[in-house]
């Protein structure tokens, strides 16, 4: 009997030790600072290894899964992932990926891939690719230049025409620039969602110190959310998308979330975010 008791104690100890060391292996990567900074931010999952530099995220029309992509230096691939971070499908597109920075969608099942990264301000091939999720192999290009960008960019404006944030609303696409000039200004431009060559019209600007990395508008159009590194910038009671920056503004600290790049609305009160560090987040407004 004593031998059996000793064997039971040894066995129970082994089980306890194994549980201690293995208990978090299947859990998503979490940063304690994230939970401390804002209890409304929840880590949903770790992104699959293929998504090494998630730069945008969108909900797949009519489904519960998400679509995301990597940015410059990666293949022209869209990754379909579940809410648990599992890779469901990989879609190869017949497009260049010069610097994919964001993805948005309209109410007709079209996705808009923003190939708008312009770090050195030298690109002449800026484009947003419109593609139906029902037929990803037939993309159409919306090629554009900025209406206020001179042919010879001044030293002052050298880093002013780089955009990593786009959202769609009512037949238009809205681009928000990533200010790297030190002017603390993000410019807002508008394009139509029709393929062809266009001029992106400047319609406003925001005084903001943070470099904007993503944007989205709520399904009811009343809230716009901009993303920067470890911050969400929310504009509520929006009366028109072209004047969203006149809405009620709130800056939300999500310290610990890392280099946050992708953002979309799951519903009117819930945001989905990704970070280049490899996590999928949910934030409740």
PDB file of C-alpha atoms in Angstrom:
ATOM      1  CA  UNK A   1       0.000   0.000   0.000  1.00  0.00           C
ATOM      2  CA  UNK A   2       2.851   2.365   0.900  1.00  0.00           C
ATOM      3  CA  UNK A   3       4.497   1.601  -2.454  1.00  0.00           C
ATOM      4  CA  UNK A   4       1.274   2.392  -4.290  1.00  0.00           C
ATOM      5  CA  UNK A   5       0.944   5.664  -2.388  1.00  0.00           C
ATOM      6  CA  UNK A   6       4.518   6.644  -3.257  1.00  0.00           C
ATOM      7  CA  UNK A   7       3.938   5.824  -6.934  1.00  0.00           C
ATOM      8  CA  UNK A   8       0.742   7.897  -6.908  1.00  0.00           C
ATOM      9  CA  UNK A   9       2.549  10.893  -5.397  1.00  0.00           C
ATOM     10  CA  UNK A  10       5.359  10.658  -7.969  1.00  0.00           C
ATOM     11  CA  UNK A  11       2.874  10.351 -10.825  1.00  0.00           C
ATOM     12  CA  UNK A  12       0.798  13.292  -9.578  1.00  0.00           C
ATOM     13  CA  UNK A  13       3.944  15.401  -9.250  1.00  0.00           C
ATOM     14  CA  UNK A  14       4.956  14.632 -12.846  1.00  0.00           C
ATOM     15  CA  UNK A  15       1.492  15.582 -14.093  1.00  0.00           C
ATOM     16  CA  UNK A  16       1.565  18.849 -12.110  1.00  0.00           C
ATOM     17  CA  UNK A  17       4.998  19.797 -13.469  1.00  0.00           C
ATOM     18  CA  UNK A  18       3.990  18.975 -17.048  1.00  0.00           C
ATOM     19  CA  UNK A  19       0.821  21.053 -16.720  1.00  0.00           C
ATOM     20  CA  UNK A  20       2.823  24.005 -15.367  1.00  0.00           C
ATOM     21  CA  UNK A  21       5.242  24.100 -18.296  1.00  0.00           C
ATOM     22  CA  UNK A  22       2.753  23.246 -21.069  1.00  0.00           C
ATOM     23  CA  UNK A  23      -0.303  25.182 -19.946  1.00  0.00           C
ATOM     24  CA  UNK A  24       0.315  28.239 -22.223  1.00  0.00           C
ATOM     25  CA  UNK A  25       1.697  26.556 -25.334  1.00  0.00           C
ATOM     26  CA  UNK A  26      -1.579  26.736 -27.241  1.00  0.00           C
ATOM     27  CA  UNK A  27      -2.482  30.212 -26.029  1.00  0.00           C
ATOM     28  CA  UNK A  28      -1.913  33.338 -28.108  1.00  0.00           C
ATOM     29  CA  UNK A  29       1.065  35.537 -27.380  1.00  0.00           C
ATOM     30  CA  UNK A  30       0.099  38.127 -24.830  1.00  0.00           C
ATOM     31  CA  UNK A  31       1.923  41.067 -23.433  1.00  0.00           C
ATOM     32  CA  UNK A  32       1.046  41.828 -19.819  1.00  0.00           C
ATOM     33  CA  UNK A  33       1.373  45.530 -20.616  1.00  0.00           C
ATOM     34  CA  UNK A  34      -1.486  45.203 -23.080  1.00  0.00           C
ATOM     35  CA  UNK A  35      -3.873  43.900 -20.420  1.00  0.00           C
ATOM     36  CA  UNK A  36      -2.789  46.542 -17.945  1.00  0.00           C
ATOM     37  CA  UNK A  37      -3.038  49.417 -20.422  1.00  0.00           C
ATOM     38  CA  UNK A  38      -6.589  48.743 -21.525  1.00  0.00           C
ATOM     39  CA  UNK A  39      -8.902  45.970 -20.387  1.00  0.00           C
ATOM     40  CA  UNK A  40     -11.081  46.452 -23.482  1.00  0.00           C
ATOM     41  CA  UNK A  41      -8.287  45.107 -25.675  1.00  0.00           C
ATOM     42  CA  UNK A  42      -8.314  41.313 -25.920  1.00  0.00           C
ATOM     43  CA  UNK A  43      -5.766  39.111 -27.634  1.00  0.00           C
ATOM     44  CA  UNK A  44      -7.779  36.770 -29.851  1.00  0.00           C
ATOM     45  CA  UNK A  45      -4.983  34.695 -31.360  1.00  0.00           C
ATOM     46  CA  UNK A  46      -1.472  34.519 -32.705  1.00  0.00           C
ATOM     47  CA  UNK A  47      -1.347  35.054 -36.456  1.00  0.00           C
ATOM     48  CA  UNK A  48      -0.072  32.148 -38.578  1.00  0.00           C
ATOM     49  CA  UNK A  49       3.611  32.174 -39.465  1.00  0.00           C
ATOM     50  CA  UNK A  50       2.877  33.004 -43.098  1.00  0.00           C
ATOM     51  CA  UNK A  51       1.546  36.391 -41.982  1.00  0.00           C
ATOM     52  CA  UNK A  52       4.908  37.777 -40.945  1.00  0.00           C
ATOM     53  CA  UNK A  53       4.096  41.482 -41.384  1.00  0.00           C
ATOM     54  CA  UNK A  54       0.339  41.984 -41.302  1.00  0.00           C
ATOM     55  CA  UNK A  55      -0.337  45.445 -42.664  1.00  0.00           C
ATOM     56  CA  UNK A  56      -4.121  45.408 -43.117  1.00  0.00           C
ATOM     57  CA  UNK A  57      -7.173  43.361 -42.203  1.00  0.00           C
ATOM     58  CA  UNK A  58     -10.741  43.099 -43.378  1.00  0.00           C
ATOM     59  CA  UNK A  59     -13.773  40.896 -42.737  1.00  0.00           C
ATOM     60  CA  UNK A  60     -14.620  38.576 -45.609  1.00  0.00           C
ATOM     61  CA  UNK A  61     -18.073  39.515 -46.940  1.00  0.00           C
ATOM     62  CA  UNK A  62     -20.725  37.163 -45.582  1.00  0.00           C
ATOM     63  CA  UNK A  63     -18.289  35.124 -43.494  1.00  0.00           C
ATOM     64  CA  UNK A  64     -16.795  35.042 -40.016  1.00  0.00           C
ATOM     65  CA  UNK A  65     -13.212  34.813 -41.255  1.00  0.00           C
ATOM     66  CA  UNK A  66     -10.763  37.640 -41.918  1.00  0.00           C
ATOM     67  CA  UNK A  67      -8.499  38.507 -44.813  1.00  0.00           C
ATOM     68  CA  UNK A  68      -5.046  39.977 -44.262  1.00  0.00           C
ATOM     69  CA  UNK A  69      -1.800  40.563 -46.161  1.00  0.00           C
ATOM     70  CA  UNK A  70       1.868  41.361 -45.710  1.00  0.00           C
ATOM     71  CA  UNK A  71       3.478  44.602 -46.820  1.00  0.00           C
ATOM     72  CA  UNK A  72       6.501  45.495 -48.979  1.00  0.00           C
ATOM     73  CA  UNK A  73       8.975  42.798 -49.921  1.00  0.00           C
ATOM     74  CA  UNK A  74       6.393  40.005 -49.728  1.00  0.00           C
ATOM     75  CA  UNK A  75       4.370  38.083 -52.286  1.00  0.00           C
ATOM     76  CA  UNK A  76       1.001  39.230 -53.647  1.00  0.00           C
ATOM     77  CA  UNK A  77      -0.957  36.938 -51.353  1.00  0.00           C
ATOM     78  CA  UNK A  78      -4.149  37.345 -49.360  1.00  0.00           C
ATOM     79  CA  UNK A  79      -4.413  35.154 -46.277  1.00  0.00           C
ATOM     80  CA  UNK A  80      -7.778  33.981 -45.042  1.00  0.00           C
ATOM     81  CA  UNK A  81      -7.666  33.358 -41.297  1.00  0.00           C
ATOM     82  CA  UNK A  82     -10.168  32.303 -38.666  1.00  0.00           C
ATOM     83  CA  UNK A  83     -10.910  34.145 -35.423  1.00  0.00           C
ATOM     84  CA  UNK A  84      -8.673  31.543 -33.755  1.00  0.00           C
ATOM     85  CA  UNK A  85      -5.748  32.580 -35.959  1.00  0.00           C
ATOM     86  CA  UNK A  86      -5.791  29.454 -38.126  1.00  0.00           C
ATOM     87  CA  UNK A  87      -4.805  29.791 -41.783  1.00  0.00           C
ATOM     88  CA  UNK A  88      -7.907  28.778 -43.752  1.00  0.00           C
ATOM     89  CA  UNK A  89      -6.796  29.618 -47.284  1.00  0.00           C
ATOM     90  CA  UNK A  90      -4.137  31.461 -49.255  1.00  0.00           C
ATOM     91  CA  UNK A  91      -5.105  33.413 -52.363  1.00  0.00           C
ATOM     92  CA  UNK A  92      -2.413  34.289 -54.903  1.00  0.00           C
ATOM     93  CA  UNK A  93      -3.243  37.381 -56.943  1.00  0.00           C
ATOM     94  CA  UNK A  94      -1.874  38.366 -60.334  1.00  0.00           C
ATOM     95  CA  UNK A  95      -0.665  41.693 -59.020  1.00  0.00           C
ATOM     96  CA  UNK A  96       2.571  43.304 -57.884  1.00  0.00           C
ATOM     97  CA  UNK A  97       3.063  43.932 -54.193  1.00  0.00           C
ATOM     98  CA  UNK A  98       5.236  47.017 -54.255  1.00  0.00           C
ATOM     99  CA  UNK A  99       4.057  48.097 -50.820  1.00  0.00           C
ATOM    100  CA  UNK A 100       0.605  46.863 -49.812  1.00  0.00           C
ATOM    101  CA  UNK A 101      -0.430  48.885 -46.780  1.00  0.00           C
ATOM    102  CA  UNK A 102      -4.157  48.443 -46.173  1.00  0.00           C
ATOM    103  CA  UNK A 103      -7.277  46.620 -47.306  1.00  0.00           C
ATOM    104  CA  UNK A 104     -10.920  47.697 -47.193  1.00  0.00           C
ATOM    105  CA  UNK A 105     -14.223  46.556 -48.668  1.00  0.00           C
ATOM    106  CA  UNK A 106     -17.453  47.964 -50.030  1.00  0.00           C
ATOM    107  CA  UNK A 107     -21.064  46.812 -49.676  1.00  0.00           C
ATOM    108  CA  UNK A 108     -21.015  44.865 -52.955  1.00  0.00           C
ATOM    109  CA  UNK A 109     -18.416  42.242 -52.066  1.00  0.00           C
ATOM    110  CA  UNK A 110     -15.382  44.043 -53.479  1.00  0.00           C
ATOM    111  CA  UNK A 111     -12.037  44.336 -51.737  1.00  0.00           C
ATOM    112  CA  UNK A 112      -9.671  47.275 -52.188  1.00  0.00           C
ATOM    113  CA  UNK A 113      -5.963  46.547 -51.753  1.00  0.00           C
ATOM    114  CA  UNK A 114      -3.990  49.728 -51.179  1.00  0.00           C
ATOM    115  CA  UNK A 115      -0.586  49.570 -52.837  1.00  0.00           C
ATOM    116  CA  UNK A 116       0.124  53.045 -51.529  1.00  0.00           C
ATOM    117  CA  UNK A 117       3.281  52.810 -49.431  1.00  0.00           C
ATOM    118  CA  UNK A 118       5.632  55.557 -50.587  1.00  0.00           C
ATOM    119  CA  UNK A 119       8.447  55.745 -48.066  1.00  0.00           C
ATOM    120  CA  UNK A 120      10.881  57.620 -50.299  1.00  0.00           C
ATOM    121  CA  UNK A 121       8.204  59.697 -52.041  1.00  0.00           C
ATOM    122  CA  UNK A 122       9.467  58.532 -55.436  1.00  0.00           C
ATOM    123  CA  UNK A 123       6.719  56.211 -56.630  1.00  0.00           C
ATOM    124  CA  UNK A 124       4.863  56.915 -59.859  1.00  0.00           C
ATOM    125  CA  UNK A 125       2.874  53.680 -59.741  1.00  0.00           C
ATOM    126  CA  UNK A 126       0.567  54.247 -56.749  1.00  0.00           C
ATOM    127  CA  UNK A 127      -2.566  52.117 -57.027  1.00  0.00           C
ATOM    128  CA  UNK A 128      -5.547  50.682 -55.213  1.00  0.00           C
ATOM    129  CA  UNK A 129      -6.618  47.326 -56.628  1.00  0.00           C
ATOM    130  CA  UNK A 130     -10.325  46.573 -56.758  1.00  0.00           C
ATOM    131  CA  UNK A 131     -11.159  42.888 -56.772  1.00  0.00           C
ATOM    132  CA  UNK A 132     -14.322  40.912 -56.203  1.00  0.00           C
ATOM    133  CA  UNK A 133     -13.914  38.275 -53.542  1.00  0.00           C
ATOM    134  CA  UNK A 134     -15.915  35.971 -55.814  1.00  0.00           C
ATOM    135  CA  UNK A 135     -13.263  36.304 -58.533  1.00  0.00           C
ATOM    136  CA  UNK A 136      -9.882  37.265 -57.140  1.00  0.00           C
ATOM    137  CA  UNK A 137      -8.169  36.605 -60.463  1.00  0.00           C
ATOM    138  CA  UNK A 138      -9.699  39.645 -62.188  1.00  0.00           C
ATOM    139  CA  UNK A 139      -8.392  42.687 -60.329  1.00  0.00           C
ATOM    140  CA  UNK A 140      -8.874  46.207 -61.637  1.00  0.00           C
ATOM    141  CA  UNK A 141      -6.529  49.097 -60.906  1.00  0.00           C
ATOM    142  CA  UNK A 142      -7.343  52.552 -59.605  1.00  0.00           C
ATOM    143  CA  UNK A 143      -4.128  54.413 -60.413  1.00  0.00           C
ATOM    144  CA  UNK A 144      -3.613  57.835 -58.949  1.00  0.00           C
ATOM    145  CA  UNK A 145      -1.403  60.762 -58.079  1.00  0.00           C
ATOM    146  CA  UNK A 146      -2.002  63.361 -55.382  1.00  0.00           C
ATOM    147  CA  UNK A 147      -3.546  66.559 -56.667  1.00  0.00           C
ATOM    148  CA  UNK A 148      -1.333  68.776 -54.498  1.00  0.00           C
ATOM    149  CA  UNK A 149       1.965  66.971 -55.075  1.00  0.00           C
ATOM    150  CA  UNK A 150       4.232  69.100 -57.290  1.00  0.00           C
ATOM    151  CA  UNK A 151       6.290  67.574 -60.089  1.00  0.00           C
ATOM    152  CA  UNK A 152       9.417  68.502 -58.183  1.00  0.00           C
ATOM    153  CA  UNK A 153       8.699  67.798 -54.534  1.00  0.00           C
ATOM    154  CA  UNK A 154      10.224  70.332 -52.197  1.00  0.00           C
ATOM    155  CA  UNK A 155      12.428  69.376 -49.293  1.00  0.00           C
ATOM    156  CA  UNK A 156       9.588  70.362 -46.964  1.00  0.00           C
ATOM    157  CA  UNK A 157       7.171  67.922 -48.610  1.00  0.00           C
ATOM    158  CA  UNK A 158       9.672  65.140 -49.181  1.00  0.00           C
ATOM    159  CA  UNK A 159       7.926  62.680 -46.880  1.00  0.00           C
ATOM    160  CA  UNK A 160       4.339  63.948 -47.089  1.00  0.00           C
ATOM    161  CA  UNK A 161       2.825  61.605 -49.701  1.00  0.00           C
ATOM    162  CA  UNK A 162       2.971  58.229 -48.013  1.00  0.00           C
ATOM    163  CA  UNK A 163      -0.338  56.586 -47.081  1.00  0.00           C
ATOM    164  CA  UNK A 164      -0.898  53.397 -45.077  1.00  0.00           C
ATOM    165  CA  UNK A 165      -4.595  53.927 -44.273  1.00  0.00           C
ATOM    166  CA  UNK A 166      -7.670  53.642 -46.488  1.00  0.00           C
ATOM    167  CA  UNK A 167     -11.402  53.153 -45.981  1.00  0.00           C
ATOM    168  CA  UNK A 168     -14.355  52.917 -48.385  1.00  0.00           C
ATOM    169  CA  UNK A 169     -17.697  54.718 -48.059  1.00  0.00           C
ATOM    170  CA  UNK A 170     -20.533  55.434 -50.507  1.00  0.00           C
ATOM    171  CA  UNK A 171     -18.591  54.906 -53.706  1.00  0.00           C
ATOM    172  CA  UNK A 172     -15.434  56.689 -52.546  1.00  0.00           C
ATOM    173  CA  UNK A 173     -12.088  55.722 -51.085  1.00  0.00           C
ATOM    174  CA  UNK A 174     -10.492  57.869 -48.411  1.00  0.00           C
ATOM    175  CA  UNK A 175      -6.735  57.889 -47.886  1.00  0.00           C
ATOM    176  CA  UNK A 176      -5.002  59.211 -44.781  1.00  0.00           C
ATOM    177  CA  UNK A 177      -1.315  59.987 -45.070  1.00  0.00           C
ATOM    178  CA  UNK A 178       1.416  58.970 -42.671  1.00  0.00           C
ATOM    179  CA  UNK A 179       3.233  62.164 -41.773  1.00  0.00           C
ATOM    180  CA  UNK A 180       6.968  61.652 -41.455  1.00  0.00           C
ATOM    181  CA  UNK A 181       7.843  65.310 -41.936  1.00  0.00           C
ATOM    182  CA  UNK A 182       7.586  66.299 -38.326  1.00  0.00           C
ATOM    183  CA  UNK A 183       4.671  68.601 -39.150  1.00  0.00           C
ATOM    184  CA  UNK A 184       2.234  66.614 -36.982  1.00  0.00           C
ATOM    185  CA  UNK A 185      -0.295  66.502 -39.814  1.00  0.00           C
ATOM    186  CA  UNK A 186      -2.159  63.702 -41.551  1.00  0.00           C
ATOM    187  CA  UNK A 187      -3.751  64.668 -44.861  1.00  0.00           C
ATOM    188  CA  UNK A 188      -7.039  63.219 -46.101  1.00  0.00           C
ATOM    189  CA  UNK A 189      -7.609  62.494 -49.806  1.00  0.00           C
ATOM    190  CA  UNK A 190     -10.575  61.148 -51.762  1.00  0.00           C
ATOM    191  CA  UNK A 191     -10.824  58.925 -54.854  1.00  0.00           C
ATOM    192  CA  UNK A 192     -13.828  57.321 -56.495  1.00  0.00           C
ATOM    193  CA  UNK A 193     -13.934  53.522 -56.402  1.00  0.00           C
ATOM    194  CA  UNK A 194     -13.983  53.302 -60.210  1.00  0.00           C
ATOM    195  CA  UNK A 195     -10.964  51.779 -61.988  1.00  0.00           C
ATOM    196  CA  UNK A 196      -8.897  54.103 -64.140  1.00  0.00           C
ATOM    197  CA  UNK A 197      -6.453  56.951 -63.602  1.00  0.00           C
ATOM    198  CA  UNK A 198      -7.396  59.653 -61.110  1.00  0.00           C
ATOM    199  CA  UNK A 199      -6.152  62.526 -59.043  1.00  0.00           C
ATOM    200  CA  UNK A 200      -6.536  62.006 -55.303  1.00  0.00           C
ATOM    201  CA  UNK A 201      -8.244  65.174 -54.105  1.00  0.00           C
ATOM    202  CA  UNK A 202      -7.136  66.644 -50.808  1.00  0.00           C
ATOM    203  CA  UNK A 203     -10.242  67.287 -48.678  1.00  0.00           C
ATOM    204  CA  UNK A 204      -8.805  68.032 -45.270  1.00  0.00           C
ATOM    205  CA  UNK A 205      -6.101  67.403 -42.700  1.00  0.00           C
ATOM    206  CA  UNK A 206      -5.750  66.436 -39.060  1.00  0.00           C
ATOM    207  CA  UNK A 207      -3.268  67.797 -36.577  1.00  0.00           C
ATOM    208  CA  UNK A 208      -1.926  64.616 -35.044  1.00  0.00           C
ATOM    209  CA  UNK A 209       1.499  63.638 -33.762  1.00  0.00           C
ATOM    210  CA  UNK A 210       1.169  59.926 -34.470  1.00  0.00           C
ATOM    211  CA  UNK A 211       1.933  58.247 -37.800  1.00  0.00           C
ATOM    212  CA  UNK A 212      -1.337  56.704 -39.044  1.00  0.00           C
ATOM    213  CA  UNK A 213      -1.029  53.050 -40.084  1.00  0.00           C
ATOM    214  CA  UNK A 214      -4.628  51.977 -40.720  1.00  0.00           C
ATOM    215  CA  UNK A 215      -8.226  53.190 -41.009  1.00  0.00           C
ATOM    216  CA  UNK A 216     -11.782  51.869 -41.025  1.00  0.00           C
ATOM    217  CA  UNK A 217     -15.372  53.124 -40.874  1.00  0.00           C
ATOM    218  CA  UNK A 218     -18.205  51.464 -38.952  1.00  0.00           C
ATOM    219  CA  UNK A 219     -20.993  49.701 -40.880  1.00  0.00           C
ATOM    220  CA  UNK A 220     -23.470  52.461 -39.978  1.00  0.00           C
ATOM    221  CA  UNK A 221     -20.988  55.164 -41.029  1.00  0.00           C
ATOM    222  CA  UNK A 222     -21.139  56.994 -37.705  1.00  0.00           C
ATOM    223  CA  UNK A 223     -17.636  56.153 -36.451  1.00  0.00           C
ATOM    224  CA  UNK A 224     -14.202  56.280 -38.052  1.00  0.00           C
ATOM    225  CA  UNK A 225     -11.196  54.661 -36.407  1.00  0.00           C
ATOM    226  CA  UNK A 226      -7.589  55.446 -37.274  1.00  0.00           C
ATOM    227  CA  UNK A 227      -4.702  53.353 -36.029  1.00  0.00           C
ATOM    228  CA  UNK A 228      -1.163  54.238 -35.056  1.00  0.00           C
ATOM    229  CA  UNK A 229       1.423  52.345 -33.083  1.00  0.00           C
ATOM    230  CA  UNK A 230      -0.295  51.312 -29.834  1.00  0.00           C
ATOM    231  CA  UNK A 231      -3.075  53.897 -30.218  1.00  0.00           C
ATOM    232  CA  UNK A 232      -6.588  54.003 -31.675  1.00  0.00           C
ATOM    233  CA  UNK A 233      -7.961  57.378 -32.737  1.00  0.00           C
ATOM    234  CA  UNK A 234     -11.764  57.266 -32.771  1.00  0.00           C
ATOM    235  CA  UNK A 235     -14.094  59.864 -34.308  1.00  0.00           C
ATOM    236  CA  UNK A 236     -17.740  59.452 -33.276  1.00  0.00           C
ATOM    237  CA  UNK A 237     -20.972  61.058 -34.462  1.00  0.00           C
ATOM    238  CA  UNK A 238     -19.582  61.383 -37.973  1.00  0.00           C
ATOM    239  CA  UNK A 239     -22.083  63.165 -40.245  1.00  0.00           C
ATOM    240  CA  UNK A 240     -20.184  62.627 -43.516  1.00  0.00           C
ATOM    241  CA  UNK A 241     -17.101  60.486 -44.266  1.00  0.00           C
ATOM    242  CA  UNK A 242     -15.251  63.382 -45.920  1.00  0.00           C
ATOM    243  CA  UNK A 243     -15.562  65.333 -42.671  1.00  0.00           C
ATOM    244  CA  UNK A 244     -15.017  62.493 -40.220  1.00  0.00           C
ATOM    245  CA  UNK A 245     -12.261  64.468 -38.465  1.00  0.00           C
ATOM    246  CA  UNK A 246     -14.899  66.942 -37.288  1.00  0.00           C
ATOM    247  CA  UNK A 247     -16.515  64.192 -35.216  1.00  0.00           C
ATOM    248  CA  UNK A 248     -16.131  63.686 -31.480  1.00  0.00           C
ATOM    249  CA  UNK A 249     -12.496  62.630 -31.103  1.00  0.00           C
ATOM    250  CA  UNK A 250     -11.008  60.183 -28.598  1.00  0.00           C
ATOM    251  CA  UNK A 251      -7.476  58.824 -28.355  1.00  0.00           C
ATOM    252  CA  UNK A 252      -7.268  55.315 -26.906  1.00  0.00           C
ATOM    253  CA  UNK A 253      -4.033  53.981 -25.434  1.00  0.00           C
ATOM    254  CA  UNK A 254      -3.299  50.317 -26.189  1.00  0.00           C
ATOM    255  CA  UNK A 255       0.253  50.239 -24.884  1.00  0.00           C
ATOM    256  CA  UNK A 256       1.693  46.752 -25.193  1.00  0.00           C
ATOM    257  CA  UNK A 257      -0.059  45.848 -28.458  1.00  0.00           C
ATOM    258  CA  UNK A 258       3.132  46.454 -30.424  1.00  0.00           C
ATOM    259  CA  UNK A 259       3.423  47.795 -33.967  1.00  0.00           C
ATOM    260  CA  UNK A 260      -0.280  47.881 -34.755  1.00  0.00           C
ATOM    261  CA  UNK A 261      -0.935  48.154 -38.514  1.00  0.00           C
ATOM    262  CA  UNK A 262      -4.317  46.665 -39.493  1.00  0.00           C
ATOM    263  CA  UNK A 263      -7.786  47.699 -38.308  1.00  0.00           C
ATOM    264  CA  UNK A 264     -11.392  47.006 -39.290  1.00  0.00           C
ATOM    265  CA  UNK A 265     -14.855  47.116 -37.738  1.00  0.00           C
ATOM    266  CA  UNK A 266     -16.416  43.765 -36.921  1.00  0.00           C
ATOM    267  CA  UNK A 267     -19.639  45.598 -36.051  1.00  0.00           C
ATOM    268  CA  UNK A 268     -20.508  49.148 -34.993  1.00  0.00           C
ATOM    269  CA  UNK A 269     -18.942  48.681 -31.559  1.00  0.00           C
ATOM    270  CA  UNK A 270     -16.127  46.195 -32.118  1.00  0.00           C
ATOM    271  CA  UNK A 271     -12.747  46.640 -33.775  1.00  0.00           C
ATOM    272  CA  UNK A 272     -10.378  43.962 -35.033  1.00  0.00           C
ATOM    273  CA  UNK A 273      -6.653  44.808 -35.100  1.00  0.00           C
ATOM    274  CA  UNK A 274      -3.423  43.167 -36.167  1.00  0.00           C
ATOM    275  CA  UNK A 275       0.172  43.895 -35.290  1.00  0.00           C
ATOM    276  CA  UNK A 276       3.367  43.203 -37.178  1.00  0.00           C
ATOM    277  CA  UNK A 277       4.439  41.405 -34.031  1.00  0.00           C
ATOM    278  CA  UNK A 278       2.006  38.641 -34.954  1.00  0.00           C
ATOM    279  CA  UNK A 279      -1.178  39.043 -32.906  1.00  0.00           C
ATOM    280  CA  UNK A 280      -4.869  39.358 -33.703  1.00  0.00           C
ATOM    281  CA  UNK A 281      -6.752  41.663 -31.300  1.00  0.00           C
ATOM    282  CA  UNK A 282     -10.314  42.675 -30.535  1.00  0.00           C
ATOM    283  CA  UNK A 283     -11.224  46.027 -29.015  1.00  0.00           C
ATOM    284  CA  UNK A 284     -14.679  46.898 -27.667  1.00  0.00           C
ATOM    285  CA  UNK A 285     -15.645  50.546 -28.036  1.00  0.00           C
TER     286      UNK A 285
END
